[in-house]
mmCIF file of C-alpha atoms in Angstrom:
data_model
loop_
_atom_site.group_PDB
_atom_site.id
_atom_site.type_symbol
_atom_site.label_atom_id
_atom_site.label_comp_id
_atom_site.label_asym_id
_atom_site.label_seq_id
_atom_site.Cartn_x
_atom_site.Cartn_y
_atom_site.Cartn_z
ATOM 1 C CA GLY A 855 -0.128 -0.251 -0.090
ATOM 2 C CA ALA A 856 0.995 3.572 -0.199
ATOM 3 C CA VAL A 857 2.010 5.746 2.549
ATOM 4 C CA VAL A 858 -0.245 8.919 3.529
ATOM 5 C CA SER A 859 0.846 11.410 6.383
ATOM 6 C CA GLN A 860 -0.773 14.236 8.756
ATOM 7 C CA HIS A 861 0.404 16.896 10.037
ATOM 8 C CA PRO A 862 0.054 18.090 12.909
ATOM 9 C CA SER A 863 -1.087 14.767 14.498
ATOM 10 C CA ARG A 864 -2.491 17.206 17.296
ATOM 11 C CA VAL A 865 -3.022 20.649 17.677
ATOM 12 C CA ILE A 866 -5.120 23.107 20.493
ATOM 13 C CA CYS A 867 -6.391 26.400 19.143
ATOM 14 C CA LYS A 868 -8.525 29.198 20.871
ATOM 15 C CA SER A 869 -11.466 30.197 19.815
ATOM 16 C CA GLY A 870 -11.670 32.341 16.925
ATOM 17 C CA THR A 871 -8.282 31.512 15.235
ATOM 18 C CA SER A 872 -7.468 29.134 12.217
ATOM 19 C CA VAL A 873 -5.646 26.367 11.835
ATOM 20 C CA LYS A 874 -4.101 24.789 9.171
ATOM 21 C CA ILE A 875 -4.074 20.707 8.872
ATOM 22 C CA GLU A 876 -1.558 19.233 6.024
ATOM 23 C CA CYS A 877 -1.818 16.151 3.574
ATOM 24 C CA ARG A 878 0.689 14.600 1.944
ATOM 25 C CA SER A 879 1.052 11.596 0.181
ATOM 26 C CA LEU A 880 4.221 10.487 0.517
ATOM 27 C CA ASP A 881 5.637 7.716 -2.095
ATOM 28 C CA PHE A 882 2.615 8.387 -4.681
ATOM 29 C CA GLN A 883 1.037 11.024 -6.611
ATOM 30 C CA ALA A 884 -2.358 11.479 -5.062
ATOM 31 C CA THR A 885 -4.488 13.034 -8.555
ATOM 32 C CA THR A 886 -7.327 12.950 -5.418
ATOM 33 C CA MET A 887 -7.765 13.741 -1.873
ATOM 34 C CA PHE A 888 -10.442 13.268 0.676
ATOM 35 C CA TRP A 889 -11.310 14.917 3.796
ATOM 36 C CA TYR A 890 -13.309 13.667 6.589
ATOM 37 C CA ARG A 891 -14.302 14.198 9.889
ATOM 38 C CA GLN A 892 -14.712 11.285 12.452
ATOM 39 C CA PHE A 893 -17.024 12.532 15.783
ATOM 40 C CA PRO A 894 -16.168 10.475 19.344
ATOM 41 C CA LYS A 895 -17.423 6.929 18.510
ATOM 42 C CA GLN A 896 -19.176 7.456 15.263
ATOM 43 C CA SER A 897 -17.593 6.609 11.943
ATOM 44 C CA LEU A 898 -16.632 8.963 9.344
ATOM 45 C CA MET A 899 -18.082 11.869 7.469
ATOM 46 C CA LEU A 900 -16.878 13.153 3.911
ATOM 47 C CA MET A 901 -16.576 16.936 4.315
ATOM 48 C CA ALA A 902 -15.287 16.838 1.132
ATOM 49 C CA THR A 903 -12.805 15.582 -2.353
ATOM 50 C CA SER A 904 -10.472 17.581 -4.165
ATOM 51 C CA ASN A 905 -8.197 17.040 -7.599
ATOM 52 C CA GLU A 906 -4.808 18.606 -8.002
ATOM 53 C CA GLY A 907 -5.040 21.876 -9.257
ATOM 54 C CA SER A 908 -9.181 22.041 -9.067
ATOM 55 C CA LYS A 909 -11.661 23.837 -6.416
ATOM 56 C CA ALA A 910 -12.748 21.151 -3.733
ATOM 57 C CA THR A 911 -16.439 19.635 -4.353
ATOM 58 C CA TYR A 912 -17.905 19.938 -1.137
ATOM 59 C CA GLU A 913 -20.725 17.847 0.832
ATOM 60 C CA GLN A 914 -23.807 19.298 1.667
ATOM 61 C CA GLY A 915 -23.708 20.865 4.719
ATOM 62 C CA VAL A 916 -20.423 21.497 4.795
ATOM 63 C CA GLU A 917 -19.479 25.333 4.631
ATOM 64 C CA LYS A 918 -16.722 25.911 2.346
ATOM 65 C CA ASP A 919 -15.534 28.946 3.743
ATOM 66 C CA LYS A 920 -15.331 27.801 7.279
ATOM 67 C CA PHE A 921 -13.350 24.870 6.033
ATOM 68 C CA LEU A 922 -10.532 25.699 2.951
ATOM 69 C CA ILE A 923 -8.916 22.808 0.964
ATOM 70 C CA ASN A 924 -6.089 23.688 -1.042
ATOM 71 C CA HIS A 925 -4.678 20.589 -3.148
ATOM 72 C CA ALA A 926 -2.417 22.629 -4.697
ATOM 73 C CA SER A 927 0.129 20.027 -6.094
ATOM 74 C CA LEU A 928 0.403 15.674 -6.713
ATOM 75 C CA THR A 929 1.474 15.325 -2.950
ATOM 76 C CA LEU A 930 -0.183 17.798 -0.692
ATOM 77 C CA SER A 931 -3.506 18.797 0.472
ATOM 78 C CA THR A 932 -3.956 21.138 2.971
ATOM 79 C CA LEU A 933 -7.562 21.772 5.347
ATOM 80 C CA THR A 934 -7.982 25.026 6.750
ATOM 81 C CA VAL A 935 -10.506 25.550 9.741
ATOM 82 C CA THR A 936 -11.217 29.106 9.237
ATOM 83 C CA SER A 937 -12.554 30.984 12.656
ATOM 84 C CA ALA A 938 -12.312 27.878 14.567
ATOM 85 C CA HIS A 939 -15.010 27.156 17.549
ATOM 86 C CA PRO A 940 -15.303 24.454 19.971
ATOM 87 C CA GLU A 941 -17.916 22.516 18.160
ATOM 88 C CA ASP A 942 -15.200 22.381 15.177
ATOM 89 C CA SER A 943 -13.480 20.306 17.630
ATOM 90 C CA SER A 944 -13.112 16.738 15.939
ATOM 91 C CA PHE A 945 -10.357 14.148 14.640
ATOM 92 C CA TYR A 946 -9.972 15.077 10.915
ATOM 93 C CA ILE A 947 -8.688 12.707 8.156
ATOM 94 C CA CYS A 948 -7.450 13.135 4.752
ATOM 95 C CA SER A 949 -7.183 9.985 2.502
ATOM 96 C CA ALA A 950 -5.599 10.129 -1.294
ATOM 97 C CA SER A 951 -5.504 7.560 -4.262
ATOM 98 C CA GLY A 952 -4.266 7.956 -7.635
ATOM 99 C CA GLY A 953 -0.852 6.803 -8.857
ATOM 100 C CA GLY A 954 -2.006 4.225 -10.402
ATOM 101 C CA PHE A 955 -3.655 2.013 -7.519
ATOM 102 C CA VAL A 956 -6.256 -0.392 -8.782
ATOM 103 C CA HIS A 957 -9.466 0.968 -8.665
ATOM 104 C CA ASN A 958 -8.501 4.693 -7.394
ATOM 105 C CA GLU A 959 -8.144 3.186 -3.909
ATOM 106 C CA GLN A 960 -8.008 5.246 -1.390
ATOM 107 C CA PHE A 961 -5.141 4.872 1.191
ATOM 108 C CA PHE A 962 -6.036 7.387 4.989
ATOM 109 C CA GLY A 963 -3.697 9.560 6.643
ATOM 110 C CA PRO A 964 -3.026 8.761 10.694
ATOM 111 C CA GLY A 965 -5.581 11.479 11.275
ATOM 112 C CA THR A 966 -4.743 15.284 13.132
ATOM 113 C CA ARG A 967 -7.228 15.420 16.376
ATOM 114 C CA LEU A 968 -8.376 19.292 16.771
ATOM 115 C CA THR A 969 -9.509 20.679 19.950
ATOM 116 C CA VAL A 970 -10.950 24.327 19.876
ATOM 117 C CA LEU A 971 -10.430 25.940 23.110
ATOM 118 C CA ALA B 1117 -29.197 8.431 -0.903
ATOM 119 C CA GLN B 1118 -26.840 5.556 -0.608
ATOM 120 C CA SER B 1119 -26.320 4.383 2.656
ATOM 121 C CA VAL B 1120 -23.902 1.399 4.880
ATOM 122 C CA SER B 1121 -26.046 -0.161 7.756
ATOM 123 C CA GLN B 1122 -24.076 -1.999 10.269
ATOM 124 C CA HIS B 1123 -25.843 -3.405 12.344
ATOM 125 C CA ASN B 1124 -23.810 -4.856 15.037
ATOM 126 C CA HIS B 1125 -23.035 -1.264 17.188
ATOM 127 C CA HIS B 1126 -20.711 -3.065 20.089
ATOM 128 C CA VAL B 1127 -20.232 -7.181 20.022
ATOM 129 C CA ILE B 1128 -18.024 -8.576 23.380
ATOM 130 C CA LEU B 1129 -16.541 -11.835 22.893
ATOM 131 C CA SER B 1130 -14.177 -14.008 24.015
ATOM 132 C CA GLU B 1131 -10.933 -15.189 22.973
ATOM 133 C CA ALA B 1132 -11.474 -18.056 20.432
ATOM 134 C CA ALA B 1133 -15.044 -17.330 19.984
ATOM 135 C CA SER B 1134 -15.991 -16.704 15.989
ATOM 136 C CA LEU B 1135 -16.736 -13.349 15.025
ATOM 137 C CA GLU B 1136 -19.504 -12.390 12.250
ATOM 138 C CA LEU B 1137 -20.132 -8.283 11.902
ATOM 139 C CA GLY B 1138 -22.954 -7.072 9.202
ATOM 140 C CA CYS B 1139 -22.643 -5.155 6.582
ATOM 141 C CA ASN B 1140 -26.043 -3.611 4.139
ATOM 142 C CA TYR B 1141 -25.963 -1.269 1.748
ATOM 143 C CA SER B 1142 -28.552 0.980 -0.398
ATOM 144 C CA TYR B 1143 -27.397 1.827 -3.584
ATOM 145 C CA GLY B 1144 -28.377 -0.659 -7.094
ATOM 146 C CA GLY B 1145 -25.802 -0.639 -8.950
ATOM 147 C CA THR B 1146 -22.092 -1.910 -9.165
ATOM 148 C CA VAL B 1147 -19.930 -1.218 -6.028
ATOM 149 C CA ASN B 1148 -16.971 -1.618 -4.582
ATOM 150 C CA LEU B 1149 -16.815 -2.663 -1.174
ATOM 151 C CA PHE B 1150 -13.750 -2.039 1.639
ATOM 152 C CA TRP B 1151 -13.906 -3.740 5.773
ATOM 153 C CA TYR B 1152 -11.014 -1.145 7.791
ATOM 154 C CA VAL B 1153 -10.275 -1.378 11.256
ATOM 155 C CA GLN B 1154 -9.086 1.604 13.609
ATOM 156 C CA TYR B 1155 -6.806 -0.193 16.574
ATOM 157 C CA PRO B 1156 -6.746 1.819 19.393
ATOM 158 C CA GLY B 1157 -5.511 5.175 18.921
ATOM 159 C CA GLN B 1158 -4.321 4.247 15.140
ATOM 160 C CA HIS B 1159 -5.356 5.269 11.442
ATOM 161 C CA LEU B 1160 -7.418 3.680 9.393
ATOM 162 C CA GLN B 1161 -6.437 0.347 7.750
ATOM 163 C CA LEU B 1162 -8.084 -1.660 4.927
ATOM 164 C CA LEU B 1163 -8.848 -5.152 6.102
ATOM 165 C CA LEU B 1164 -9.722 -6.243 2.876
ATOM 166 C CA LYS B 1165 -11.269 -5.837 -0.780
ATOM 167 C CA TYR B 1166 -13.729 -6.444 -3.295
ATOM 168 C CA PHE B 1167 -13.552 -5.231 -6.694
ATOM 169 C CA SER B 1168 -14.863 -8.046 -8.778
ATOM 170 C CA GLY B 1169 -14.738 -12.059 -8.806
ATOM 171 C CA ASP B 1170 -15.019 -14.572 -6.305
ATOM 172 C CA PRO B 1171 -17.402 -12.980 -3.884
ATOM 173 C CA LEU B 1172 -15.629 -14.501 -0.754
ATOM 174 C CA VAL B 1173 -12.477 -12.197 -0.345
ATOM 175 C CA LYS B 1174 -9.914 -12.894 2.266
ATOM 176 C CA GLY B 1175 -7.992 -10.144 4.122
ATOM 177 C CA ILE B 1176 -4.930 -9.930 6.295
ATOM 178 C CA LYS B 1177 -4.685 -10.940 10.089
ATOM 179 C CA GLY B 1178 -7.279 -13.795 9.276
ATOM 180 C CA PHE B 1179 -10.861 -11.873 8.103
ATOM 181 C CA GLU B 1180 -12.668 -12.281 5.290
ATOM 182 C CA ALA B 1181 -15.949 -11.914 3.618
ATOM 183 C CA GLU B 1182 -18.006 -12.294 0.998
ATOM 184 C CA PHE B 1183 -20.036 -10.354 -1.010
ATOM 185 C CA ILE B 1184 -24.218 -11.619 -1.566
ATOM 186 C CA LYS B 1185 -25.286 -9.652 -4.136
ATOM 187 C CA SER B 1186 -28.623 -10.599 -3.774
ATOM 188 C CA LYS B 1187 -28.908 -9.270 0.070
ATOM 189 C CA PHE B 1188 -26.710 -6.278 -0.946
ATOM 190 C CA SER B 1189 -24.441 -7.766 2.023
ATOM 191 C CA PHE B 1190 -20.965 -7.755 3.187
ATOM 192 C CA ASN B 1191 -20.357 -9.182 6.324
ATOM 193 C CA LEU B 1192 -17.267 -9.720 8.218
ATOM 194 C CA ARG B 1193 -16.202 -13.009 9.607
ATOM 195 C CA LYS B 1194 -13.223 -14.533 10.984
ATOM 196 C CA PRO B 1195 -13.023 -17.785 13.010
ATOM 197 C CA SER B 1196 -11.428 -17.563 16.159
ATOM 198 C CA VAL B 1197 -10.525 -13.728 17.541
ATOM 199 C CA GLN B 1198 -7.565 -12.917 19.665
ATOM 200 C CA TRP B 1199 -7.500 -9.906 21.851
ATOM 201 C CA SER B 1200 -5.590 -8.155 19.605
ATOM 202 C CA ASP B 1201 -8.675 -7.991 17.447
ATOM 203 C CA THR B 1202 -10.278 -5.195 20.008
ATOM 204 C CA ALA B 1203 -10.841 -2.466 17.644
ATOM 205 C CA GLU B 1204 -13.843 -0.514 15.762
ATOM 206 C CA TYR B 1205 -14.328 -1.878 12.435
ATOM 207 C CA PHE B 1206 -15.985 0.126 9.484
ATOM 208 C CA CYS B 1207 -17.809 -0.777 6.716
ATOM 209 C CA ALA B 1208 -17.518 1.391 3.299
ATOM 210 C CA VAL B 1209 -19.104 1.187 -0.292
ATOM 211 C CA LYS B 1210 -18.177 2.766 -3.294
ATOM 212 C CA GLN B 1211 -20.270 3.029 -6.005
ATOM 213 C CA TYR B 1212 -18.212 1.656 -9.408
ATOM 214 C CA ASN B 1213 -17.568 5.207 -10.909
ATOM 215 C CA THR B 1214 -17.153 7.217 -8.555
ATOM 216 C CA ASP B 1215 -14.144 8.412 -6.172
ATOM 217 C CA LYS B 1216 -16.685 8.676 -2.775
ATOM 218 C CA LEU B 1217 -16.620 6.391 -0.219
ATOM 219 C CA ILE B 1218 -19.916 5.556 2.361
ATOM 220 C CA PHE B 1219 -18.722 4.442 5.353
ATOM 221 C CA GLY B 1220 -20.909 2.586 7.575
ATOM 222 C CA THR B 1221 -21.501 3.250 11.477
ATOM 223 C CA GLY B 1222 -18.929 0.870 12.713
ATOM 224 C CA THR B 1223 -19.030 -1.743 15.076
ATOM 225 C CA ARG B 1224 -16.625 -1.818 18.260
ATOM 226 C CA LEU B 1225 -15.457 -5.200 18.880
ATOM 227 C CA GLN B 1226 -13.927 -5.556 22.608
ATOM 228 C CA VAL B 1227 -12.385 -9.670 22.831
ATOM 229 C CA PHE B 1228 -11.586 -10.620 25.792
ATOM 230 C CA PRO B 1229 -9.047 -12.908 27.462
#
């Protein structure tokens, strides 16, 4: 399988500040990256899909002005949570697909735990 | 809208017991099916996947799953669980012509020695 990393693994911020989370595909070129949100003891909820060089496609109910996604290169996508509030506290997970892997299999990063005080 | 159901939310077993976790999906077209595992404090890992061919799929760590198209099901099985199998298990479905994965709500498995 392929390796996907996320940075930071954990971040604590004050309410009203912005936080940027990076997602990198380390050994393949990811034409598509996905951002998920996971609440405690719940499933992964897809937030948005981003293709390199294009605007992200957001799922219904996800505020695109609050969760800014940039996929500027084939190995890096960033999620910026703007003006974070306590309700944004969650576990954010990215995945990446592409690189010629069969059926566009998604490979998941280790996740970033965001805590907004 | 497409959905994935995992009916067992929390399963508690003793070591060596057999395991079967249910997964049903609602999409009627061609699908790709996945089971992922999330060990405590770790990231999501792929257990097994089905794309086509033999509906009985074997994965890592002794897990297997059977795709029954008529029942829209993809149940996960293991004949003898170990304490180290304690984790959260997620079923996921991808429509054939899309990239979007739809996850089930997950099943928490606890295995006691």
